Coordinates of C-alpha atoms and ligand atoms in Angstrom, one line a residue:
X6 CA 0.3 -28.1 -6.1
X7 CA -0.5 -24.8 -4.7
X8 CA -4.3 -24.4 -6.2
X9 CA -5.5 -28.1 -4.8
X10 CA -4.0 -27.7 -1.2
X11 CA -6.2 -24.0 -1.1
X12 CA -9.7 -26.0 -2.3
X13 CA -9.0 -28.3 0.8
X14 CA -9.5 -25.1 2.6
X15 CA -12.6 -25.2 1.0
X16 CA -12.1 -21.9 -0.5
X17 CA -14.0 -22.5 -3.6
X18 CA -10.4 -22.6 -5.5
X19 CA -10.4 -25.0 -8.5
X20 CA -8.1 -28.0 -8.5
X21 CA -6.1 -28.2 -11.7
X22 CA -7.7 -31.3 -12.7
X23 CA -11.3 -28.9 -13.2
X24 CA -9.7 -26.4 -15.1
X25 CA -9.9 -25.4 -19.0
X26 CA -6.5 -26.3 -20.7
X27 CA -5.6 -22.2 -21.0
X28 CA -6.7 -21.8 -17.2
X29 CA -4.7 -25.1 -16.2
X30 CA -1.1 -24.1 -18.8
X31 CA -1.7 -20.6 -16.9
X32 CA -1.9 -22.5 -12.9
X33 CA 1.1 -24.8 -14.0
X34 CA 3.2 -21.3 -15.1
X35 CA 2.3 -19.8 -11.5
X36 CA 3.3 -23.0 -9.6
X37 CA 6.7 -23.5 -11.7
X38 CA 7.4 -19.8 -10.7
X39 CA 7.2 -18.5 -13.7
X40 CA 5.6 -14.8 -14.3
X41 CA 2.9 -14.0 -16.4
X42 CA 3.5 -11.1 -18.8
X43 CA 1.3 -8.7 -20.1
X44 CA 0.0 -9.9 -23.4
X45 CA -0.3 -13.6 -22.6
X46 CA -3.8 -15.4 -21.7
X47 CA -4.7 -15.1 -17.7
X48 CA -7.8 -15.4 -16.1
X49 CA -10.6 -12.9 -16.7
X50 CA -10.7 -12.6 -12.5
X51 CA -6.8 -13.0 -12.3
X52 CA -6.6 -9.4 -14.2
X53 CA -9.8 -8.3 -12.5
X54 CA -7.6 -8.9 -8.9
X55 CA -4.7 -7.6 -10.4
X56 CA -6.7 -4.1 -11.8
X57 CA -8.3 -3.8 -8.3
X58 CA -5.0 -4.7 -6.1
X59 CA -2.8 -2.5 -8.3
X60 CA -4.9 0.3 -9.2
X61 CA -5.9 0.7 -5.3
X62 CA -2.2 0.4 -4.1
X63 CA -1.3 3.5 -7.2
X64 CA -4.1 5.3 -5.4
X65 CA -2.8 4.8 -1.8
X66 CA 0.5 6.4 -3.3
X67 CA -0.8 9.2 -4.4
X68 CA -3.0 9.8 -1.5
X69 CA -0.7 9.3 0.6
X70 CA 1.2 11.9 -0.4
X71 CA -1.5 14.4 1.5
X72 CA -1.1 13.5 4.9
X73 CA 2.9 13.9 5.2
X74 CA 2.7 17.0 2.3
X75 CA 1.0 18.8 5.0
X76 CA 4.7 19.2 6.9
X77 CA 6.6 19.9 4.5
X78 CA 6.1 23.7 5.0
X79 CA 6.6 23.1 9.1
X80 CA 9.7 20.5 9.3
X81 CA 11.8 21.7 11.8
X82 CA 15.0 22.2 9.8
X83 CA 16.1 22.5 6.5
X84 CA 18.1 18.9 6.3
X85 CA 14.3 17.4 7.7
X86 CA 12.3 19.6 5.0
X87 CA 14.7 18.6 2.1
X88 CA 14.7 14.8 3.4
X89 CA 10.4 14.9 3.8
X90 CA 10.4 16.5 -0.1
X91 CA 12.5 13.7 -1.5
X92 CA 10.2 11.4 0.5
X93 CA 7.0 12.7 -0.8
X94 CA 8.3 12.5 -4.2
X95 CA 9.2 9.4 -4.1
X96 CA 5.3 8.3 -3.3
X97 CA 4.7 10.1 -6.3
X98 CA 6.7 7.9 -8.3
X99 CA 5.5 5.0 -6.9
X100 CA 2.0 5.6 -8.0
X101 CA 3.4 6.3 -11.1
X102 CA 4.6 3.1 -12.0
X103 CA 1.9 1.8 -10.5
X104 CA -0.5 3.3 -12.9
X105 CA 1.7 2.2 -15.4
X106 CA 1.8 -1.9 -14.5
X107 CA -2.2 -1.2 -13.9
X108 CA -2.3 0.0 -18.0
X109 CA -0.6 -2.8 -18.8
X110 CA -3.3 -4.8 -18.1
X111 CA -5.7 -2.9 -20.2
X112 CA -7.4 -0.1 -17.8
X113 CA -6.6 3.3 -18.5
X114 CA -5.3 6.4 -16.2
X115 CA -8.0 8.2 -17.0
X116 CA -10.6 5.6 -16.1
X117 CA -8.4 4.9 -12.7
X118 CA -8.4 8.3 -11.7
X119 CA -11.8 8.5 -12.7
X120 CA -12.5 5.8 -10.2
X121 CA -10.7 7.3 -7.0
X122 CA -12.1 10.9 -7.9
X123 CA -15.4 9.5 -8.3
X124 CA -15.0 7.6 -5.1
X125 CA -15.7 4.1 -6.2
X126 CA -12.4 3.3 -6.0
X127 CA -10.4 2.1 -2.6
X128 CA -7.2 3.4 -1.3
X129 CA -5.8 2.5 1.7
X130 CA -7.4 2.9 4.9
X131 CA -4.5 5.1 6.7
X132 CA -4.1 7.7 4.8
X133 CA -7.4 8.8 6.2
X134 CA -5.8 10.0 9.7
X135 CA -4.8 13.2 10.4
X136 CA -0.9 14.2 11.1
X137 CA -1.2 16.5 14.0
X138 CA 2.4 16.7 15.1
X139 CA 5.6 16.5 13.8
X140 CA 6.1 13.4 15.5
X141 CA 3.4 12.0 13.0
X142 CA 5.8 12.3 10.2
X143 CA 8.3 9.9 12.3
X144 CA 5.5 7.7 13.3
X145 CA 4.4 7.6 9.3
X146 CA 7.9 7.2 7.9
X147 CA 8.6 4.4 10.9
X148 CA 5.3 2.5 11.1
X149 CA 3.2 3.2 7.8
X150 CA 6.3 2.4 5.6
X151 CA 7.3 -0.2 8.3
X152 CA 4.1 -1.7 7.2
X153 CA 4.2 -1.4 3.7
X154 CA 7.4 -2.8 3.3
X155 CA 6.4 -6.2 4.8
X156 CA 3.3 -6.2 2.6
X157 CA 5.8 -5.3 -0.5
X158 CA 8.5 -7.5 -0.2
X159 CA 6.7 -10.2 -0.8
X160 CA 5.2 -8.8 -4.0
X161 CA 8.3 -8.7 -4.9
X162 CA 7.5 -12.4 -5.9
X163 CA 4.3 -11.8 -7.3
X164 CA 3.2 -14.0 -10.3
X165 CA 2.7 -10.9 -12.6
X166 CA 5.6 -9.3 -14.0
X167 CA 5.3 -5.9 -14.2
X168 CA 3.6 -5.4 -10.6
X169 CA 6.3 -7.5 -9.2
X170 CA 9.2 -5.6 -11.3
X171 CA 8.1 -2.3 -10.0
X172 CA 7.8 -3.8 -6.3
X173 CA 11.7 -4.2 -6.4
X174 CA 12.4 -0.6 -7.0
X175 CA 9.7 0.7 -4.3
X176 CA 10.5 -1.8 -1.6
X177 CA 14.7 0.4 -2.5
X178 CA 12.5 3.5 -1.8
X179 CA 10.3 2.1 0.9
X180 CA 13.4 1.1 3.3
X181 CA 14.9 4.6 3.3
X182 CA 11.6 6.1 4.1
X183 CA 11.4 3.8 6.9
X184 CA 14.6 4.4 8.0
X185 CA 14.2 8.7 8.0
X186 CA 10.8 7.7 10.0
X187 CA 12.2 5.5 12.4
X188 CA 15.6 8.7 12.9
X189 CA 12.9 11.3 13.8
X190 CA 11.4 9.2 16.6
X191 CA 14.9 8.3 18.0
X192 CA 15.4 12.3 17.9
X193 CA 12.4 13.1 19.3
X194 CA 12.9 10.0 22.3
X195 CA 16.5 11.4 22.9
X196 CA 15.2 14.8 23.3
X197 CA 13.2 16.9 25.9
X198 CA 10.6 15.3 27.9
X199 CA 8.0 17.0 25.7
X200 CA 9.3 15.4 22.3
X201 CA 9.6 12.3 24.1
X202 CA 5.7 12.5 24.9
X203 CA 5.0 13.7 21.8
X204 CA 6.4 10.6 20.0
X205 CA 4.5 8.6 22.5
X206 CA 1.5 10.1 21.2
X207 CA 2.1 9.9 17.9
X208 CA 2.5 5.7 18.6
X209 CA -0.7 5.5 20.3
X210 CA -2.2 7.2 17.4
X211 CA -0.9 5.6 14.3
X212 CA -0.3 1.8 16.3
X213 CA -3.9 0.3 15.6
X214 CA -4.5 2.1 11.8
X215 CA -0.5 0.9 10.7
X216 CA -2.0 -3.0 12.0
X217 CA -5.0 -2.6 10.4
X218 CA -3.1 -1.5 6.7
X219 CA -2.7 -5.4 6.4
X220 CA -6.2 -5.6 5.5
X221 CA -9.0 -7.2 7.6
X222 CA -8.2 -10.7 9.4
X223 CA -7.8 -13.8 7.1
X224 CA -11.4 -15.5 8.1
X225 CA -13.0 -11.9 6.6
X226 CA -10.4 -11.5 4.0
X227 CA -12.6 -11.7 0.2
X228 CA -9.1 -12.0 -1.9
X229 CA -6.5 -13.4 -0.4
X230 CA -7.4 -17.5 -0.9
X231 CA -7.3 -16.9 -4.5
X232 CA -5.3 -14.3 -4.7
X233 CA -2.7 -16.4 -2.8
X234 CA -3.1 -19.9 -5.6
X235 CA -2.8 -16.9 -8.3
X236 CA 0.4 -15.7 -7.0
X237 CA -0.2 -12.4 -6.1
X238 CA -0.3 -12.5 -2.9
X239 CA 2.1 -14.3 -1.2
X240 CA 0.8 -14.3 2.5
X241 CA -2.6 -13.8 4.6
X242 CA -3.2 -10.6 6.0
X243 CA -2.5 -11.9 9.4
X244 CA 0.7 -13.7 8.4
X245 CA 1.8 -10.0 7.8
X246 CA 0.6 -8.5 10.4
X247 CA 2.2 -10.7 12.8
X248 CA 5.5 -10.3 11.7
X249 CA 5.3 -6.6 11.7
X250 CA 4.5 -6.9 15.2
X251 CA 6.8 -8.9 16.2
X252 CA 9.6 -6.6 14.2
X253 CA 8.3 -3.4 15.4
X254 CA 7.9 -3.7 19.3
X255 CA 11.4 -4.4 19.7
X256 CA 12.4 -1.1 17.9
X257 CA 9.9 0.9 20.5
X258 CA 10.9 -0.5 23.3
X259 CA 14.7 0.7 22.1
X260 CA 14.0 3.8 22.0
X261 CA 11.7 4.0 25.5
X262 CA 8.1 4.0 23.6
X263 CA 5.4 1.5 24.7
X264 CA 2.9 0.3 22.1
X265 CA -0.7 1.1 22.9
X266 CA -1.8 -2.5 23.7
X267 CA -2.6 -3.8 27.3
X268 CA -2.7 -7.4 25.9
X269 CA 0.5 -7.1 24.1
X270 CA 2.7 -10.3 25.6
X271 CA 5.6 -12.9 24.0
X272 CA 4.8 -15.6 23.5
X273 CA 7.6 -17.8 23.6
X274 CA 5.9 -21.1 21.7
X275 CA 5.0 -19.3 19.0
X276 CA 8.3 -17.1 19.2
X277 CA 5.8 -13.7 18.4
X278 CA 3.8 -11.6 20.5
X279 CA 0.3 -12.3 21.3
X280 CA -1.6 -8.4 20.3
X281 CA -5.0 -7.0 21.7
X282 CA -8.3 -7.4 19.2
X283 CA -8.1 -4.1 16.8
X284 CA -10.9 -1.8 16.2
X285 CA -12.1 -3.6 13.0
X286 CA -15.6 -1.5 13.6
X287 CA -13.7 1.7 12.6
X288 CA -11.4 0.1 10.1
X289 CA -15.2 -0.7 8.3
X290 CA -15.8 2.7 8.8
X291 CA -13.0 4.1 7.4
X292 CA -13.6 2.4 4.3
X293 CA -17.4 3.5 4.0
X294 CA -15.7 7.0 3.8
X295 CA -16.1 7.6 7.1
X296 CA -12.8 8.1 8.2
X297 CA -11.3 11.8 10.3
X298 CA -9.7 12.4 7.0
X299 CA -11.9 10.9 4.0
X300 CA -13.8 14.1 2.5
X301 CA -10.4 16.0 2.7
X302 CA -8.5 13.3 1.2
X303 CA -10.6 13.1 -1.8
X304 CA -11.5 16.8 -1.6
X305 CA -7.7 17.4 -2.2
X306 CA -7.5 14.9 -5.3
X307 CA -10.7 16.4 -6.9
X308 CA -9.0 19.4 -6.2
X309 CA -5.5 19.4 -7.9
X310 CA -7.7 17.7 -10.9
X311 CA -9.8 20.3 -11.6
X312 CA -6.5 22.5 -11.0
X313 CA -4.5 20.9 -13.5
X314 CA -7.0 20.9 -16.3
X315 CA -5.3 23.9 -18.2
X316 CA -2.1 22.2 -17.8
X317 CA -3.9 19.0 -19.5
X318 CA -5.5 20.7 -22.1
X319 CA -2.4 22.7 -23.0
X320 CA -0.3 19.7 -23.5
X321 CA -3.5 17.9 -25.8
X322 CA -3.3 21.1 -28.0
X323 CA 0.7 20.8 -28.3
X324 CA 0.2 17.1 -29.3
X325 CA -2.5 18.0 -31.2
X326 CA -0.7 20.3 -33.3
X327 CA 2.5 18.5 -33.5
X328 CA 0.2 15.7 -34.9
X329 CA -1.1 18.2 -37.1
X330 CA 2.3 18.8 -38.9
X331 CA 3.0 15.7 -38.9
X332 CA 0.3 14.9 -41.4
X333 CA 0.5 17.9 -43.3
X334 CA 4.4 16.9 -43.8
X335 CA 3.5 13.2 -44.8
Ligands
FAQ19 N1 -7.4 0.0 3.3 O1 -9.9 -9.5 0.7 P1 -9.0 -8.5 1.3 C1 2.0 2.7 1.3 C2 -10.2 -3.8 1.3 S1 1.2 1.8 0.2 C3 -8.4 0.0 2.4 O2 -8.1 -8.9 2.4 P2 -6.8 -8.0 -0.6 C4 3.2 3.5 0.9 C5 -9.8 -4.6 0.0 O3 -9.3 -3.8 -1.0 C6 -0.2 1.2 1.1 N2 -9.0 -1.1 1.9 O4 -8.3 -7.7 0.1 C7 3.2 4.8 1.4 C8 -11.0 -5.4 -0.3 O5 -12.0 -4.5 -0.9 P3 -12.5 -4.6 -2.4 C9 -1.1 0.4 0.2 C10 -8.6 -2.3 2.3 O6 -6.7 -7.1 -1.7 C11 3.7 5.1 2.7 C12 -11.6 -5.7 1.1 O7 -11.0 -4.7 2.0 N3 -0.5 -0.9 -0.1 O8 1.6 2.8 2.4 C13 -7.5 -2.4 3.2 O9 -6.7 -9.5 -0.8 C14 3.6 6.4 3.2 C15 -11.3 -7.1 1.6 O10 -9.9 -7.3 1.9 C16 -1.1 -1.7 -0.9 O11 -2.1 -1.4 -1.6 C17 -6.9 -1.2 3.7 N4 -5.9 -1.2 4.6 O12 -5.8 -7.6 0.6 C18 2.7 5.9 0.7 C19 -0.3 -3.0 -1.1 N5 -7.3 -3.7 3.5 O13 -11.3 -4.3 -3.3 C20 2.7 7.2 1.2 C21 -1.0 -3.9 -2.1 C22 -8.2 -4.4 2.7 O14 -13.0 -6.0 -2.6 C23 3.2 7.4 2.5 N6 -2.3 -4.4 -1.7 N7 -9.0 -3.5 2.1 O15 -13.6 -3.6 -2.6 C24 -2.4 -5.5 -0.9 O16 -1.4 -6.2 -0.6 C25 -3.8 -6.0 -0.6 O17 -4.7 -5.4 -1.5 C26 -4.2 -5.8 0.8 C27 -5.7 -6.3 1.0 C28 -3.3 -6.6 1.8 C29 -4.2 -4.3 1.2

C-alpha cells in the first residue's frame, strides 16, 4: 500500500509489516479511505502534523485578513467595498473552524494564539507582502486564493475528519474569492492604460510569493513524505505548484498580463509549462521573520489582543456569574 511504496523512497516511512498493531489498524484505515475521527487512537506524530498543519493554516486565515483589510476603507466603489468586507469575513471564518478542527485534537485557542502572538508559531509566508495598490486586492483574490484553492481541494480528502469536513466549506468560500480577484484584474486590464499597468505590477509583485505559498520544493520539503502515507496531504509541494502554473498563465495571458518569468515556456511533453528557479533565499527569509511585512503582521495580532482584553474579561465575568447562579439555584 501507500506507506511501503513511500519507504522505497527511502523516506524513513515504516512499512506496515514494522508497525505496532494500533499504528498498523490506524495505516490500514488511511489506505481503505477511511477518516480518522477525533477520539480514536492516531499516531502521537500524526496529531503532532495535524496540530502544526492546521493550527498554521487557522493562523494564515486570520493573518491574512491584514493585508486585504487595509483596502477596505479605499475600494473604489461601494459594490467593491461591500464585496472586499464579505471577503475578509469570510477569512475570519475560516480560521475559525480551523481553530476549531485544531481543538479537536486536544490543543487549545488559547495556547494557539499564544503561539502565533508569541511568534513561535508559522503562518504563511505571503501574507508578509505589502498591498500597495488596489490592484493588489485583484492580484490577492486572483492568485493568493488561486493558490490556496489548489492546495485545499485536495484536503478536501484528507484522512482526518474534521480538517477535511471544514476544507469543503472553505474551498465554497475560496472559489468566490478567487473569482472577485480574478473580476478586478479583468477591470483594471479593460481599463485605462494606467490600470492596465497597474495590474501588471501588481502580477510581478505577488507572481513569485503566490508560487512559493506551496511550500519549499519537494527534495527540501520536512513533511510532506509522511504527511503524504498519513493522508493529509495528498500531493508534493511541487505537484501543486505546477498545476497552478499551468492553470494560471492561461488566465493572464486572457486578459493581456505577462507573468514575471523570462524562462517561462510549454512544454508540450509534459503538457505544463517549464517556470524560472524562485527566490527560495527570500522565501527562508520570510519565514525567519524577515519578511517587508513580518513585525506589522504580528504587531497587528498582538495588537487587537491586548485590545480585546476587556471584551474577554467581560464575557469571563458574565459566565462567571451565570455559573454562580447556577449553583446557588442547585
Ligand atoms: N509559509 O515540509 P514542508 C489562504 C513551512 S490559506 C510559511 O513542505 P508541509 C487563504 C512548513 O510549515 C494559506 N511556512 O511543510 C487566504 C514547515 O515548517 P515547520 C495557508 C511554510 O506542512 C487567502 C517548513 O516550511 N494555507 O491563503 C510555507 O508539509 C487570502 C517545511 O515545509 C495552508 O496553510 C509557507 N508558504 O507543507 C486567507 C494550507 N510552506 O512547521 C486570506 C495547509 C512551508 O516544520 C486571504 N497547509 N512552510 O516549522 C499545507 O498544505 C502545508 O502545511 C504546506 C507546507 C503546503 C503549506
Amino acid at each position: 500500500m501507500y506507506a511501503q511504496e513511500v519507504k522505497s523512497t527511502g523516506q524513513g516511512i515504516k512499512s506496515l509489516e514494522e508497525m505496532e498493531p494500533d499504528e498498523r489498524a490506524f495505516q490500514e484505515k488511511i489506505n481503505a479511505d477511511i477518516k480518522i475521527e477525533p477520539k480514536e487512537w492516531m499516531p502521537e506524530g500524526y496529531r503532532k502534523t495535524l496540530v502544526r498543519q492546521i493550527s498554521q493554516h487557522a493562523h494564515s486565515e486570520i493573518v491574512g485578513q491584514l493585508p486585504e483589510g487595509n483596502w477596505i476603507s479605499r475600494a473604489p466603489t461601494l459594490d467593491r467595498k461591500a464585496i472586499l468586507l464579505a471577503k475578509v469575513q469570510d477569512e475570519a471564518g475560516h480560521g475559525l473552524y480551523l481553530y476549531c478542527a485544531a481543538e479537536t485534537l486536544g490543543v487549545s485557542r488559547d495556547q494557539m494564539t499564544e503561539q502565533l502572538l508569541s511568534g513561535k508559531a508559522k503562518y504563511s509566508s505571503i501574507f508578509n507582502y505589502p498591498t500597495l495598490s488596489w490592484a493588489d486586492i485583484g492580484a490577492i483574490g486572483w492568485l493568493v486564493d488561486g493558490a490556496a484553492i489548489m492546495n485545499q481541494v485536495p484536503l478536501q480528502r484528507c484522512s482526518y475528519g474534521p480538517y477535511s469536513r471544514a476544507m469543503i466549506r472553505v474551498c465554497k468560500e475560496e472559489s468566490f474569492h478567487q473569482r472577485q480577484g480574478y473580476d478586478i484584474m479583468m477591470k483594471l486590464c479593460a481599463g485605462t492604460i494606467e490600470q492596465k499597468e497597474m495590474a501588471q505590477d501588481a502580477l510581478n509583485r505577488w507572481w513569485q510569493p503566490s508560487l512559493m505559498m506551496f511550500g519549499p520544493p519537494d527534495g527540501d520539503s520536512v513533511h510532506s513524505a509522511q504527511s503524504m502515507a498519513w493522508g493529509i496531504k495528498q500531493n508534493t509541494n511541487d505537484e501543486l505548484r505546477q498545476k497552478f502554473v499551468d492553470e494560471t498563465v492561461p488566465q493572464a495571458e486572457y486578459i493581456g498580463l505577462t507573468a514575471p518569468d523570462p524562462d517561462l515556456i510549454w512544454n508540450d511533453e509534459k503538457k505544463g509549462y517549464d517556470f524560472g528557479e524562485l527566490n527560495w533565499d527570500e522565501f527562508y527569509e520570510v519565514l525567519k521573520g524577515n519578511g517587508p511585512c513580518n513585525k506589522e503582521r504580528l504587531g497587528a495580532r498582538q495588537k487587537a489582543w491586548t485590545d480585546g482584553e476587556w471584551f474577554r474579561d467581560g464575557l469571563m465575568a458574565h459566565a462567571k456569574k451565570r455559573e454562580a447562579r447556577k449553583m446557588a439555584a442547585e
